[in-house]
Amino acid sequence: MVDTDRVTGAVKELAGKARGAVGDLVGSDRDSVEGRARQAQGTAERVYGEGKDAVRQTANRAADVGEDVRDNAERYYARAEDSVRNAADEAYHYAEDAYDNSGRYLSQGRRAVAHQVEESPLTSLLIAGAVGLGIGLLINSRR
């Protein structure tokens, strides 16, 4: 949309130019000076209108950019939210599987230790004694 100051300024500028030219042609200094003054006034008004148009266009572009930024931010937020939900779901399923399999892992570990103790009872007794001594030293060193 073109600003009205821009249009009226262009009209005044043209009219002033014409009046100045007529004043020059007929030799009237008064008409020539008034024409040049009206031309300058019209030029100033036209430039003012152009400036208002430029500001309006810039504001409209900024509003469009602001909408684009908001839309992008909403899109990135939705993607981040989906990613967090997916990660939480995966962590939940992993923990659920670990809990479901913990009894089996405990049973396997117990059998492995029992087998090791049966295979070499003296070594197992020495290891148990060393672990007990280490725990005792840790407890006494904290007091």
mmCIF file of C-alpha atoms in Angstrom:
data_model
loop_
_atom_site.group_PDB
_atom_site.id
_atom_site.type_symbol
_atom_site.label_atom_id
_atom_site.label_comp_id
_atom_site.label_asym_id
_atom_site.label_seq_id
_atom_site.Cartn_x
_atom_site.Cartn_y
_atom_site.Cartn_z
ATOM 1 C CA MET A 1 0.000 0.000 0.000
ATOM 2 C CA VAL A 2 1.450 3.332 -1.067
ATOM 3 C CA ASP A 3 1.409 6.134 1.492
ATOM 4 C CA THR A 4 -0.774 9.188 0.639
ATOM 5 C CA ASP A 5 2.087 11.564 1.518
ATOM 6 C CA ARG A 6 4.102 9.899 -1.208
ATOM 7 C CA VAL A 7 1.377 10.489 -3.822
ATOM 8 C CA THR A 8 0.492 14.061 -2.788
ATOM 9 C CA GLY A 9 4.188 14.913 -2.559
ATOM 10 C CA ALA A 10 4.790 13.665 -6.095
ATOM 11 C CA VAL A 11 1.815 15.740 -7.346
ATOM 12 C CA LYS A 12 3.021 18.893 -5.533
ATOM 13 C CA GLU A 13 6.536 18.291 -6.828
ATOM 14 C CA LEU A 14 5.288 18.030 -10.422
ATOM 15 C CA ALA A 15 3.031 21.099 -10.047
ATOM 16 C CA GLY A 16 5.872 23.120 -8.541
ATOM 17 C CA LYS A 17 8.191 22.074 -11.325
ATOM 18 C CA ALA A 18 5.614 23.123 -13.899
ATOM 19 C CA ARG A 19 4.955 26.494 -12.203
ATOM 20 C CA GLY A 20 8.685 27.154 -11.960
ATOM 21 C CA ALA A 21 9.132 26.319 -15.632
ATOM 22 C CA VAL A 22 6.230 28.633 -16.582
ATOM 23 C CA GLY A 23 7.713 31.380 -14.394
ATOM 24 C CA ASP A 24 11.076 30.941 -16.125
ATOM 25 C CA LEU A 25 9.369 30.956 -19.526
ATOM 26 C CA VAL A 26 7.371 34.168 -18.968
ATOM 27 C CA GLY A 27 10.103 35.830 -16.939
ATOM 28 C CA SER A 28 8.180 35.986 -13.646
ATOM 29 C CA ASP A 29 10.612 35.655 -10.759
ATOM 30 C CA ARG A 30 7.762 35.347 -8.292
ATOM 31 C CA ASP A 31 6.187 32.349 -10.109
ATOM 32 C CA SER A 32 9.607 30.804 -10.617
ATOM 33 C CA VAL A 33 10.499 31.040 -6.885
ATOM 34 C CA GLU A 34 7.049 29.862 -5.735
ATOM 35 C CA GLY A 35 7.256 26.964 -8.196
ATOM 36 C CA ARG A 36 10.671 25.937 -6.908
ATOM 37 C CA ALA A 37 9.434 26.213 -3.298
ATOM 38 C CA ARG A 38 6.372 24.091 -4.069
ATOM 39 C CA GLN A 39 8.618 21.600 -5.878
ATOM 40 C CA ALA A 40 10.912 21.355 -2.824
ATOM 41 C CA GLN A 41 7.886 20.968 -0.520
ATOM 42 C CA GLY A 42 6.524 18.206 -2.780
ATOM 43 C CA THR A 43 9.902 16.469 -2.875
ATOM 44 C CA ALA A 44 10.117 16.540 0.921
ATOM 45 C CA GLU A 45 6.580 15.201 1.277
ATOM 46 C CA ARG A 46 7.229 12.436 -1.288
ATOM 47 C CA VAL A 47 10.467 11.385 0.459
ATOM 48 C CA TYR A 48 8.620 11.400 3.802
ATOM 49 C CA GLY A 49 5.953 9.114 2.295
ATOM 50 C CA GLU A 50 8.616 6.820 0.860
ATOM 51 C CA GLY A 51 10.212 6.620 4.299
ATOM 52 C CA LYS A 52 6.882 5.711 5.884
ATOM 53 C CA ASP A 53 6.388 3.035 3.206
ATOM 54 C CA ALA A 54 9.852 1.646 3.903
ATOM 55 C CA VAL A 55 9.174 1.523 7.652
ATOM 56 C CA ARG A 56 5.812 -0.184 7.069
ATOM 57 C CA GLN A 57 7.403 -2.768 4.736
ATOM 58 C CA THR A 58 10.208 -3.415 7.225
ATOM 59 C CA ALA A 59 7.694 -3.835 10.049
ATOM 60 C CA ASN A 60 5.671 -6.270 7.935
ATOM 61 C CA ARG A 61 8.807 -8.252 7.079
ATOM 62 C CA ALA A 62 9.807 -8.304 10.743
ATOM 63 C CA ALA A 63 6.351 -9.589 11.665
ATOM 64 C CA ASP A 64 6.680 -12.312 9.020
ATOM 65 C CA VAL A 65 10.132 -13.235 10.323
ATOM 66 C CA GLY A 66 8.755 -13.258 13.874
ATOM 67 C CA GLU A 67 6.030 -15.686 12.804
ATOM 68 C CA ASP A 68 8.649 -17.879 11.112
ATOM 69 C CA VAL A 69 10.809 -17.841 14.251
ATOM 70 C CA ARG A 70 7.797 -18.698 16.422
ATOM 71 C CA ASP A 71 6.777 -21.514 14.061
ATOM 72 C CA ASN A 72 10.323 -22.903 14.030
ATOM 73 C CA ALA A 73 10.551 -22.680 17.819
ATOM 74 C CA GLU A 74 7.251 -24.548 18.185
ATOM 75 C CA ARG A 75 8.426 -27.202 15.728
ATOM 76 C CA TYR A 76 11.771 -27.657 17.549
ATOM 77 C CA TYR A 77 9.987 -27.782 20.911
ATOM 78 C CA ALA A 78 7.663 -30.521 19.638
ATOM 79 C CA ARG A 79 10.627 -32.493 18.266
ATOM 80 C CA ALA A 80 12.549 -32.118 21.530
ATOM 81 C CA GLU A 81 9.490 -33.185 23.508
ATOM 82 C CA ASP A 82 9.097 -36.284 21.312
ATOM 83 C CA SER A 83 12.791 -37.106 21.728
ATOM 84 C CA VAL A 84 12.586 -36.823 25.505
ATOM 85 C CA ARG A 85 9.454 -38.974 25.602
ATOM 86 C CA ASN A 86 11.105 -41.615 23.403
ATOM 87 C CA ALA A 87 14.250 -41.614 25.581
ATOM 88 C CA ALA A 88 12.124 -41.958 28.721
ATOM 89 C CA ASP A 89 10.165 -44.837 27.171
ATOM 90 C CA GLU A 90 13.399 -46.600 26.177
ATOM 91 C CA ALA A 91 14.869 -46.125 29.657
ATOM 92 C CA TYR A 92 11.668 -47.476 31.218
ATOM 93 C CA HIS A 93 11.696 -50.552 28.979
ATOM 94 C CA TYR A 94 15.399 -51.123 29.661
ATOM 95 C CA ALA A 95 14.829 -50.899 33.424
ATOM 96 C CA GLU A 96 11.793 -53.172 33.144
ATOM 97 C CA ASP A 97 13.822 -55.773 31.234
ATOM 98 C CA ALA A 98 16.652 -55.525 33.764
ATOM 99 C CA TYR A 99 14.190 -56.012 36.637
ATOM 100 C CA ASP A 100 12.506 -58.956 34.895
ATOM 101 C CA ASN A 101 15.875 -60.621 34.240
ATOM 102 C CA SER A 102 17.465 -59.799 37.613
ATOM 103 C CA GLY A 103 16.217 -63.012 39.228
ATOM 104 C CA ARG A 104 17.715 -65.070 36.433
ATOM 105 C CA TYR A 105 21.052 -63.195 36.644
ATOM 106 C CA LEU A 106 21.124 -63.655 40.432
ATOM 107 C CA SER A 107 20.477 -67.363 40.068
ATOM 108 C CA GLN A 108 23.210 -67.712 37.443
ATOM 109 C CA GLY A 109 25.663 -65.780 39.629
ATOM 110 C CA ARG A 110 24.840 -67.898 42.671
ATOM 111 C CA ARG A 111 25.414 -71.101 40.671
ATOM 112 C CA ALA A 112 28.740 -69.778 39.328
ATOM 113 C CA VAL A 113 29.975 -68.923 42.845
ATOM 114 C CA ALA A 114 28.817 -72.283 44.206
ATOM 115 C CA HIS A 115 30.610 -74.069 41.366
ATOM 116 C CA GLN A 116 33.810 -72.068 42.009
ATOM 117 C CA VAL A 117 33.674 -72.870 45.741
ATOM 118 C CA GLU A 118 33.192 -76.574 44.988
ATOM 119 C CA GLU A 119 36.112 -76.560 42.557
ATOM 120 C CA SER A 120 38.596 -74.824 44.868
ATOM 121 C CA PRO A 121 37.375 -74.466 48.454
ATOM 122 C CA LEU A 122 40.731 -73.345 49.897
ATOM 123 C CA THR A 123 41.091 -70.457 47.427
ATOM 124 C CA SER A 124 37.474 -69.443 48.088
ATOM 125 C CA LEU A 125 38.126 -69.468 51.841
ATOM 126 C CA LEU A 126 41.243 -67.291 51.437
ATOM 127 C CA ILE A 127 39.326 -64.823 49.204
ATOM 128 C CA ALA A 128 36.442 -64.648 51.694
ATOM 129 C CA GLY A 129 38.911 -64.025 54.543
ATOM 130 C CA ALA A 130 40.666 -61.246 52.582
ATOM 131 C CA VAL A 131 37.334 -59.581 51.788
ATOM 132 C CA GLY A 132 36.284 -59.823 55.455
ATOM 133 C CA LEU A 133 39.609 -58.336 56.593
ATOM 134 C CA GLY A 134 39.253 -55.480 54.077
ATOM 135 C CA ILE A 135 35.737 -54.676 55.271
ATOM 136 C CA GLY A 136 36.879 -54.751 58.884
ATOM 137 C CA LEU A 137 39.752 -52.353 58.172
ATOM 138 C CA LEU A 138 37.412 -49.982 56.332
ATOM 139 C CA ILE A 139 34.964 -49.941 59.197
ATOM 140 C CA ASN A 140 37.669 -49.318 61.823
ATOM 141 C CA SER A 141 39.416 -46.610 59.766
ATOM 142 C CA ARG A 142 36.251 -44.472 59.637
ATOM 143 C CA ARG A 143 35.979 -44.218 63.429
#
